[in-house]
Short mmCIF file of C-alpha atoms in Angstrom, two decimals:
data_model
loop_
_atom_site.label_atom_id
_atom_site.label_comp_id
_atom_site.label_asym_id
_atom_site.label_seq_id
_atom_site.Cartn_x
_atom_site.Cartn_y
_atom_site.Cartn_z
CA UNK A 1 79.69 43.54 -3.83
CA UNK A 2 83.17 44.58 -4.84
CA UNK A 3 82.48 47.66 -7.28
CA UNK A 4 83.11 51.42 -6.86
CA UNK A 5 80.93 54.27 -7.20
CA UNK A 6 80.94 58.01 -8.00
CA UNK A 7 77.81 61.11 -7.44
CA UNK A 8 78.70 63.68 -9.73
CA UNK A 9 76.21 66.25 -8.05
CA UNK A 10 75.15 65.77 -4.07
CA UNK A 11 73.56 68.42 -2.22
CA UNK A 12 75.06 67.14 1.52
CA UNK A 13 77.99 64.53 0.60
CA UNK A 14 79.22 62.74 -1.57
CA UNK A 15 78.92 59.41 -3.65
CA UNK A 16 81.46 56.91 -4.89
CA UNK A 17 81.02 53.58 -3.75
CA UNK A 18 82.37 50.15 -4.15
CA UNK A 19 81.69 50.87 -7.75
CA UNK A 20 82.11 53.96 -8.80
CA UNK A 21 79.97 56.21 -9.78
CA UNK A 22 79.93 57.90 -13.03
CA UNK A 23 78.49 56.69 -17.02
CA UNK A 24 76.41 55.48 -20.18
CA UNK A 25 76.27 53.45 -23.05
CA UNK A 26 77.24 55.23 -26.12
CA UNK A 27 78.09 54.85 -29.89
CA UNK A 28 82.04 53.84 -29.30
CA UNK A 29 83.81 55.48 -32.12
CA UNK A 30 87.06 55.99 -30.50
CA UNK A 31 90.19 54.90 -32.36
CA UNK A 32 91.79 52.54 -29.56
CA UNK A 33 88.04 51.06 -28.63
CA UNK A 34 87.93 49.25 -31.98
CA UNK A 35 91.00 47.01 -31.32
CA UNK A 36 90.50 45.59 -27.42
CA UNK A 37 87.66 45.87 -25.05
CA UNK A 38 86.46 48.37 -22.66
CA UNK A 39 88.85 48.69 -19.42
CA UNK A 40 86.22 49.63 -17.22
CA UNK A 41 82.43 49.75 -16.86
CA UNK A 42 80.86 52.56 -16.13
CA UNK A 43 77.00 53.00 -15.43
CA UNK A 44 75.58 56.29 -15.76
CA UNK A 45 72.35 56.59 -14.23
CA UNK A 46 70.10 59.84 -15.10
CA UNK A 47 67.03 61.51 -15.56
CA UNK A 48 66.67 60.91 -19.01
CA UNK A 49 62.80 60.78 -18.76
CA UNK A 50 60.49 62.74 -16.56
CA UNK A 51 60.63 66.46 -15.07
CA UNK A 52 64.52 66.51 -15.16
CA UNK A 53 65.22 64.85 -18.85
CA UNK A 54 66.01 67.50 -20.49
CA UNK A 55 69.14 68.20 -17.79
CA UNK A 56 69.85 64.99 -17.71
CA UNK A 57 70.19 64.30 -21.33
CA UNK A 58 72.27 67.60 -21.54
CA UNK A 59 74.46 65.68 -18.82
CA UNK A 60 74.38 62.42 -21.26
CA UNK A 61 75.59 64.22 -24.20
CA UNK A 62 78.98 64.69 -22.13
CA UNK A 63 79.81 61.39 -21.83
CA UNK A 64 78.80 60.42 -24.99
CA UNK A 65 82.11 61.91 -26.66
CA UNK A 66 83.89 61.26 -23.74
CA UNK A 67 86.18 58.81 -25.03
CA UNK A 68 86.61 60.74 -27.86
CA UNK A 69 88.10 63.11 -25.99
CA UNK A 70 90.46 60.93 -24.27
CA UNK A 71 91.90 59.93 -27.52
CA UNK A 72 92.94 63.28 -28.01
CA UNK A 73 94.02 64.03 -25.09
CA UNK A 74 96.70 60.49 -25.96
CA UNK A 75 95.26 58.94 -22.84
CA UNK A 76 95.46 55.01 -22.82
CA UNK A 77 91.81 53.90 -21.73
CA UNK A 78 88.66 53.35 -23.10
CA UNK A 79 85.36 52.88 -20.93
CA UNK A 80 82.39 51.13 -21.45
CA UNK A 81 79.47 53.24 -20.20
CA UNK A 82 76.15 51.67 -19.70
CA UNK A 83 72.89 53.90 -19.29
CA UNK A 84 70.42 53.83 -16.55
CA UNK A 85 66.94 56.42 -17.11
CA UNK A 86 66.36 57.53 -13.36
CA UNK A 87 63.10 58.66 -14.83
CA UNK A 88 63.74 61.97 -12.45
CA UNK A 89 62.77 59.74 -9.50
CA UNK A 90 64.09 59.33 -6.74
CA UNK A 91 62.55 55.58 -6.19
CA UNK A 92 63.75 54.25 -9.59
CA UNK A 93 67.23 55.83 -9.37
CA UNK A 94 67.40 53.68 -6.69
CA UNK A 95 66.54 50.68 -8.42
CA UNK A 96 68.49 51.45 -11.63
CA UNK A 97 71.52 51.99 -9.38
CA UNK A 98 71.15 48.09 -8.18
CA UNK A 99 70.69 46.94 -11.73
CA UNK A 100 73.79 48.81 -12.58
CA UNK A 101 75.68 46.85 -9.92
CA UNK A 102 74.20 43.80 -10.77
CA UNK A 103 74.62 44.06 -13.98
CA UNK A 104 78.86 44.49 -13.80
CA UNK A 105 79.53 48.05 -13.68
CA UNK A 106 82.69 48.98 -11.81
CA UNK A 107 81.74 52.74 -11.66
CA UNK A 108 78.41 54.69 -11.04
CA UNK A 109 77.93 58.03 -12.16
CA UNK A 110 75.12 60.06 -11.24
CA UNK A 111 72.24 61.59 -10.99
CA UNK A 112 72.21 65.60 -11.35
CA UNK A 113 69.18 65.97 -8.99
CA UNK A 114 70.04 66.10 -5.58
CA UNK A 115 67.23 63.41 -4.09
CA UNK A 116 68.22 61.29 -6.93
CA UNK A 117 71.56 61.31 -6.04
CA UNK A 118 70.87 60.70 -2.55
CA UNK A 119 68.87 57.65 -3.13
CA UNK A 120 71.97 56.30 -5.77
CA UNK A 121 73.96 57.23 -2.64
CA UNK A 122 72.64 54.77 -0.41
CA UNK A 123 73.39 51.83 -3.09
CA UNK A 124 76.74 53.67 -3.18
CA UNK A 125 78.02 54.43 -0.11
CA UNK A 126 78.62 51.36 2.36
CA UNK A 127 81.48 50.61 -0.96
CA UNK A 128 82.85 54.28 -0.59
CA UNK A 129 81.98 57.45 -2.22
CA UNK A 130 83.85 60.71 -3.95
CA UNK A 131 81.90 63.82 -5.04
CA UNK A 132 83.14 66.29 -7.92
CA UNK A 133 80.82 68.79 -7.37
CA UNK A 134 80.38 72.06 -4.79
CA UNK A 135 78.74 71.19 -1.22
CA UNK A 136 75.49 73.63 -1.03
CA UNK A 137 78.29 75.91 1.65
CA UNK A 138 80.92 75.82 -1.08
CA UNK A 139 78.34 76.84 -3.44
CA UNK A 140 77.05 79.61 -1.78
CA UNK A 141 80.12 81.15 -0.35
CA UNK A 142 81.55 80.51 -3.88
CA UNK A 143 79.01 82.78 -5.39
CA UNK A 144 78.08 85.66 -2.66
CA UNK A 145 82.38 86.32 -3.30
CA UNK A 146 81.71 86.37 -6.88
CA UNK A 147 79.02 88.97 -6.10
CA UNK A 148 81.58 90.97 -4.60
CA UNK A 149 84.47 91.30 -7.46
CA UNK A 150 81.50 91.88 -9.87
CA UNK A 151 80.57 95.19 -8.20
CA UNK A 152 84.02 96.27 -7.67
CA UNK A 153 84.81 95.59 -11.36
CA UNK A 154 81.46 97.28 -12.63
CA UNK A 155 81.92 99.73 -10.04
CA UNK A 156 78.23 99.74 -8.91
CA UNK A 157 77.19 98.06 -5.62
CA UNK A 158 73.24 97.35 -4.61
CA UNK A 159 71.85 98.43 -1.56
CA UNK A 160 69.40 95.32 -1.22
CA UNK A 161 68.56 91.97 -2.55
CA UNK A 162 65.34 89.71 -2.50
CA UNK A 163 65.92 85.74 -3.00
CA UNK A 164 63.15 83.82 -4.38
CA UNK A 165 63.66 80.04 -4.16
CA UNK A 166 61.92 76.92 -5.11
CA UNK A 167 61.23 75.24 -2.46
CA UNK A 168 62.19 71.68 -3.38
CA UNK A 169 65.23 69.13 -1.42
CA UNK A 170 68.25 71.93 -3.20
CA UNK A 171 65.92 74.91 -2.98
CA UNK A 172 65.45 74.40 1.09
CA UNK A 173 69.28 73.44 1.19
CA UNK A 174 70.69 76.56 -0.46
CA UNK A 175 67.93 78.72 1.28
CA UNK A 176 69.35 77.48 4.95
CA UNK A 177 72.77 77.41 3.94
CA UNK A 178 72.67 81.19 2.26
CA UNK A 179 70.40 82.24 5.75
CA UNK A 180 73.64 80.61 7.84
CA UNK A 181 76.48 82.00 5.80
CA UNK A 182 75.37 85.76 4.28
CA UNK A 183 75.81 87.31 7.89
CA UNK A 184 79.75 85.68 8.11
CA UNK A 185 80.33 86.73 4.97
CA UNK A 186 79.99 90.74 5.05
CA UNK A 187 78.57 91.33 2.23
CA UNK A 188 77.25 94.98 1.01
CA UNK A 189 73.99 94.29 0.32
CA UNK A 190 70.75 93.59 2.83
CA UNK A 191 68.84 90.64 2.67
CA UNK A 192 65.42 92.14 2.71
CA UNK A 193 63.49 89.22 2.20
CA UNK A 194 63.34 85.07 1.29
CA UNK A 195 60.37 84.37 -1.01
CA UNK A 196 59.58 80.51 -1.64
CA UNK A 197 57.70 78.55 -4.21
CA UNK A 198 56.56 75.14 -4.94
CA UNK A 199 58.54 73.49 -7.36
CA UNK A 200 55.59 72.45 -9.50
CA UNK A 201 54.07 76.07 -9.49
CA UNK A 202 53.03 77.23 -12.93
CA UNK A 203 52.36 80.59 -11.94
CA UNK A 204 54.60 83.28 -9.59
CA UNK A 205 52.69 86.70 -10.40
CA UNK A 206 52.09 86.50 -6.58
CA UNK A 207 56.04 85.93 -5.74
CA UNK A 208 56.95 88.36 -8.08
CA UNK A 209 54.84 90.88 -7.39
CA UNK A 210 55.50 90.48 -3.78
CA UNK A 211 59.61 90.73 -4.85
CA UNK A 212 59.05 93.62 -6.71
CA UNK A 213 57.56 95.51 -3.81
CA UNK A 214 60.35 95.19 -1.30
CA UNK A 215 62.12 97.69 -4.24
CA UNK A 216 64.96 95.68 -3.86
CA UNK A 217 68.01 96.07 -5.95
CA UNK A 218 69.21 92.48 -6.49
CA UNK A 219 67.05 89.29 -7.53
CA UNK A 220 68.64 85.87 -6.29
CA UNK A 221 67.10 83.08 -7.71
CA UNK A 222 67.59 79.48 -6.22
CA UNK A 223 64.87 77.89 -9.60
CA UNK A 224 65.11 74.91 -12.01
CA UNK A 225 64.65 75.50 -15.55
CA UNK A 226 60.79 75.76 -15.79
CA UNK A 227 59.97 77.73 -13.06
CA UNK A 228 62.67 80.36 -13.83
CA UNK A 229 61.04 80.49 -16.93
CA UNK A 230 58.06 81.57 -15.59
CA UNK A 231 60.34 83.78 -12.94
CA UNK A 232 61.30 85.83 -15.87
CA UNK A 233 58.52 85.94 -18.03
CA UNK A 234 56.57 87.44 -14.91
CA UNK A 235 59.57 89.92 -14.28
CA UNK A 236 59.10 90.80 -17.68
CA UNK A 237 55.21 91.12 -17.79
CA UNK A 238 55.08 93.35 -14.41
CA UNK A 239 57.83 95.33 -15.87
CA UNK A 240 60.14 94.70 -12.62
CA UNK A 241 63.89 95.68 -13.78
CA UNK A 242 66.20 95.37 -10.97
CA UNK A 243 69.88 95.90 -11.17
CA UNK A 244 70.68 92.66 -11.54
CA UNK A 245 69.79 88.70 -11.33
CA UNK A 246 72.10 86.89 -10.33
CA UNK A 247 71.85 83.20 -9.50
CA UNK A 248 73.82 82.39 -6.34
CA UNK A 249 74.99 78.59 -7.20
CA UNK A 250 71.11 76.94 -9.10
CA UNK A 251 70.58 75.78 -12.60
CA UNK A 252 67.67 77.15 -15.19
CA UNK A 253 69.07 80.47 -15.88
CA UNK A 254 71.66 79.17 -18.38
CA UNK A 255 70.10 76.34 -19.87
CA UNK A 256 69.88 75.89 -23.40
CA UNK A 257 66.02 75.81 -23.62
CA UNK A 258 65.69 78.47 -21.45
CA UNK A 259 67.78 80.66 -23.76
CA UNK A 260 65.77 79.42 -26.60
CA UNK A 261 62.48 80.77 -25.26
CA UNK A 262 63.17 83.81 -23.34
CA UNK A 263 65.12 84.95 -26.45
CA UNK A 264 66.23 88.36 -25.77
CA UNK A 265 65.06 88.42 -22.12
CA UNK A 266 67.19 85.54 -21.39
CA UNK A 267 70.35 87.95 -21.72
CA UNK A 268 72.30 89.33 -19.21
CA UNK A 269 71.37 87.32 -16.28
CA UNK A 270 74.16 85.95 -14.11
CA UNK A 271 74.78 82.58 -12.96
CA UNK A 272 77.22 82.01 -10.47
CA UNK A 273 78.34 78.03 -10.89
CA UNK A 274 81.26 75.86 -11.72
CA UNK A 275 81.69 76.34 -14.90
CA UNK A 276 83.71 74.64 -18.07
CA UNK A 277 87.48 76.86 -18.13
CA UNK A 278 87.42 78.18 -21.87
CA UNK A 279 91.01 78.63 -21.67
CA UNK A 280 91.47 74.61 -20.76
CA UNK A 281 92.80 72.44 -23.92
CA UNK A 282 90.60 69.88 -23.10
CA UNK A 283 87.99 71.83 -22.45
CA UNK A 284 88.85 73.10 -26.21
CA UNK A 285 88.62 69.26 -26.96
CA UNK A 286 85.05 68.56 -25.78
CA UNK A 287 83.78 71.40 -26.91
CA UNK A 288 85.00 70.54 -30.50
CA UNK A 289 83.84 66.82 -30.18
CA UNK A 290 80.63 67.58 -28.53
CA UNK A 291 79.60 70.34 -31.55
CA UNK A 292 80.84 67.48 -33.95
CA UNK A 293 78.72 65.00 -32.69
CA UNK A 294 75.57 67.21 -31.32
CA UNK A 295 76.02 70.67 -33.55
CA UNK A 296 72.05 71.85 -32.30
CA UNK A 297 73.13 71.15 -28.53
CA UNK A 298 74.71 73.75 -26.00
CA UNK A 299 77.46 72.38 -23.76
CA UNK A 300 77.40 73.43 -20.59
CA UNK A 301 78.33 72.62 -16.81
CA UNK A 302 75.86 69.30 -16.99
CA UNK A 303 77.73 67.96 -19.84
CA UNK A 304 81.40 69.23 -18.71
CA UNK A 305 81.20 67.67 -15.16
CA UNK A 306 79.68 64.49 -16.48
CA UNK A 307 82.54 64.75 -18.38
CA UNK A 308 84.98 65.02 -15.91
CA UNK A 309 83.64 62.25 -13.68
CA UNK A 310 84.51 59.55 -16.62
CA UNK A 311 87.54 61.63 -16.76
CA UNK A 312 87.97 60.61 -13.17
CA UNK A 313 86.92 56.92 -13.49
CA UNK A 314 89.94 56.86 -16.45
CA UNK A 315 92.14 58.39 -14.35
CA UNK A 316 91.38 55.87 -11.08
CA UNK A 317 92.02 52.86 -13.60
CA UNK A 318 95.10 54.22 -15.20
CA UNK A 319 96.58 54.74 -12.00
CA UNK A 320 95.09 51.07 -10.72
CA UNK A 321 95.46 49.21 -13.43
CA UNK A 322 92.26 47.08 -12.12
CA UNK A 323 88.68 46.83 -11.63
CA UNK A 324 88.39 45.96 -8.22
CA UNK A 325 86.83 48.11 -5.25
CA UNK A 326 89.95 48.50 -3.18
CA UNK A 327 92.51 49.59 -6.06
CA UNK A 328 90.06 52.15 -7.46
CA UNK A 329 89.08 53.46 -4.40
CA UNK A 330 92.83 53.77 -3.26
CA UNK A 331 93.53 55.34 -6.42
CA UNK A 332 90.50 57.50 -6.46
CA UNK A 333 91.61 58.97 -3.27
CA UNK A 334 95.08 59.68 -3.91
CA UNK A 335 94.31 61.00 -7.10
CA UNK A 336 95.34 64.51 -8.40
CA UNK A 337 94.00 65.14 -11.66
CA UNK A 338 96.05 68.64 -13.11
CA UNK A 339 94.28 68.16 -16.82
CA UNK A 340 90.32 68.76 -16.79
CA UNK A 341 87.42 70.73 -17.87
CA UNK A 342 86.29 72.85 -14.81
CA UNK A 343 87.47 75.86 -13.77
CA UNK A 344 89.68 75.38 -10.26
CA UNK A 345 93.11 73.47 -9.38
CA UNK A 346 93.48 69.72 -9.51
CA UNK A 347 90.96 67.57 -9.08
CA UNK A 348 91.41 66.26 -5.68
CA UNK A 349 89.95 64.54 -3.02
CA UNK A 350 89.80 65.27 1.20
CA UNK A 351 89.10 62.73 3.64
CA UNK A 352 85.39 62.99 3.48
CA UNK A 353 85.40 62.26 -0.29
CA UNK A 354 85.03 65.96 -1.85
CA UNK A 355 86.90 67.57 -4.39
CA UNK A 356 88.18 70.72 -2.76
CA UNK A 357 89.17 72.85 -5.59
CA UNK A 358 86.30 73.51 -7.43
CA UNK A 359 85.77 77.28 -8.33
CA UNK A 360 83.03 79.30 -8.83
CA UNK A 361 82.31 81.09 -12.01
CA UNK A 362 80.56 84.11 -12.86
CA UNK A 363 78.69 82.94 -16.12
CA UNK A 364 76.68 85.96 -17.83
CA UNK A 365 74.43 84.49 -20.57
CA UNK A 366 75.44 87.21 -24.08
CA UNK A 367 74.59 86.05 -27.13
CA UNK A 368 72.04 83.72 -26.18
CA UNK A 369 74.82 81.63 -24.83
CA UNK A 370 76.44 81.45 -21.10
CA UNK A 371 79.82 83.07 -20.93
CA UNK A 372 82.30 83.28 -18.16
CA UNK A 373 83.00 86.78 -17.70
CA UNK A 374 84.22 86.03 -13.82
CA UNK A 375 87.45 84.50 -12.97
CA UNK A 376 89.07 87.53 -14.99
CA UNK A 377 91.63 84.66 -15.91
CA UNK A 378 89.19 82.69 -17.43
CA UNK A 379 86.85 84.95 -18.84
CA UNK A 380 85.66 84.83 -22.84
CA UNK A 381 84.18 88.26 -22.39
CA UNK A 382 83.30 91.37 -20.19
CA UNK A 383 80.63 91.51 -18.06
CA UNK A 384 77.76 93.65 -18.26
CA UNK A 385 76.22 95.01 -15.20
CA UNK A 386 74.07 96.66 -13.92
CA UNK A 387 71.67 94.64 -16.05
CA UNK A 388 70.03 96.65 -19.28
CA UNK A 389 66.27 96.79 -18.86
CA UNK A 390 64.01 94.57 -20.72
CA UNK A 391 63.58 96.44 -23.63
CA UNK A 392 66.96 98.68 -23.72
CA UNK A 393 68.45 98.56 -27.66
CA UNK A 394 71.26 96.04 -26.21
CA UNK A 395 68.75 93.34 -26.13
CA UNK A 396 68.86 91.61 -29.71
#
């Protein structure tokens, strides 16, 4: 097969293959699609069904103004994205991934979950791959610096820290890769203890209870968006308040249904991600297309960086002017992209594949919506921290 593909998130590598790997199909409203067809074909393959749908369907909602977003942006392409439901299976990703292939698509994009990804990966990889998304290590060391700057700007610096992880194919990544890097990176906190859960728990009284007794200062929470529901609500209920959560590099804190049902003891908590640069113009673009088009939906980092990985098939054909394996892959990794959505310098890629200059954000979740308070050049607001207890009058 002669196609290319792209893996938008990939705990150990990275994924753009012979086709690349990054799309689905939407509504095509965009002013230079009406007139000509599609330059490139781009399958997106995600969990839009199963344990991970809601994610993935957050991630969906990104490409589906993508090319809207082009137009503004007076860029010259229009893609064709096809969509593939992963079902938040590992198995069937794999599957869909062929089909995709089969079925013409130059580019893959894909799938969010890490195993998913993997399994897309294999499809993927003997064509080439590209990743636009943090290694677990640049994660990690990514946030734990983060942690740093926010207790030298709140002036307040914990003593300890607890981490409580699922214990799932990213939870046992970031686990060993935060065990391998915290003593390199001299931080000025202790590590008092690693707590781990399964990922289908519907209960952590136990963990917490067992995380509120080592007294520690710090929670960091490696969960998904179910489980660190439950991770709060138990916080809540056994009236734990530490100084602070904050999320060293996992989703679930700053979803948009977890912020719908933890409500007021949803704010304050700290993720420390990639995030979407509010002071980017097209990140001022996609944000204004994506409320048009989905006013009820939050935008977030699942939406921006499937954004930016159609953003990245446009850019490989635009500078290939083709759809076969070889040009897109040359032009995929030669390509610096100066104009995108998250926060860091150009999009670029090293010899294994990975964008290098991603940043990591300190997003604090005010308002019932995640904010980047962390790059101070890219923050919307101040942070807050230590964190106000659950039931201090700043919790609305």
């Amino acid at each position: 097969m002669t196609r290319s593909a792209f893996s938008r998130r990939r705990l150990g590598g990275a994924a753009l293959a012979g086709a690349t790997l990054i799309g689905a199909p939407l509504p095509l409203r965009y002013a230079l699609a009406q007139a000509r067809p599609a330059d490139l074909k781009v399958a997106l393959l995600l969990p839009t069904s199963g344990l991970q749908a809601q994610i993935g369907q957050a991630c969906k909602r990104g490409a589906d103004v993508a090319n809207d977003v082009f137009s503004d942006m007076k860029m010259p392409v229009r893609l064709e994205v096809m969509n593939y439901d992963t079902e938040s299976k590992p198995d069937v990703a794999r599957t869909q991934a062929e089909k995709a292939l089969d079925a013409g698509a130059h580019v893959l994009i894909g799938a969010f979950d890490s195993g998913q990804t993997i399994s897309i990966a294999q499809v993927a990889e003997q064509r080439g791959v590209v990743r636009n998304f943090p290694t677990a290590p640049m994660l990690i060391t990514g946030a734990l610096a983060l942690h740093k700057d926010i207790f030298k700007s709140s002036g307040t610096t914990p003593r300890t820290a607890v981490l409580m992880s699922v214990n799932d194919t990213f939870g046992t990544a970031m686990i060993g890769g935060i065990k391998a890097l915290f003593p390199k990176l001299n931080m000025p906190y202790e590590l008092v203890d690693t707590i781990s859960y399964d990922a289908a728990a519907k209960d952590l009284s136990v963990e917490v209870a067992k995380a509120k007794a080592t007294k520690a200062d710090l929670l960091l929470p490696v969960c998904r968006l179910n489980d660190g529901k439950f991770l709060i609500q138990e916080m809540v209920k056994q009236r734990w308040e530490p100084m602070g959560v904050l999320n060293p590099g996992s989703p679930g804190l700053y979803e948009q249904d977890f912020l719908k049902t933890m409500g007021k003891y949803g704010e304050f908590l700290v993720s420390n991600v990639p995030w979407l640069d509010p002071k980017s113009a097209m990140t001022t673009s996609l944000e204004k297309r994506h409320l048009a088009r989905f006013p009820n939906d939050q935008l977030d980092l699942n939406g921006g960086f499937t954004f930016e990985g159609l953003l990245i098939a446009a850019q490989a054909w635009l500078a290939a002017k083709s759809t076969q394996a070889a040009a897109l892959n040359d032009a995929l990794h030669n390509a610096k992209i100066d104009q995108h959505v998250i926060i860091g310098g150009p999009i670029q890629f090293d010899a294994k594949g990975q964008n290098v200059n991603i940043k990591a954000a300190a997003v604090e979740n005010l308002k019932r919506k995640p904010t980047v308070v962390m790059p101070l050049e890219s923050a919307a607001a101040p942070l807050v921290f230590p964190m106000p207890g659950w039931n201090d009058k700043r919790r609305v």
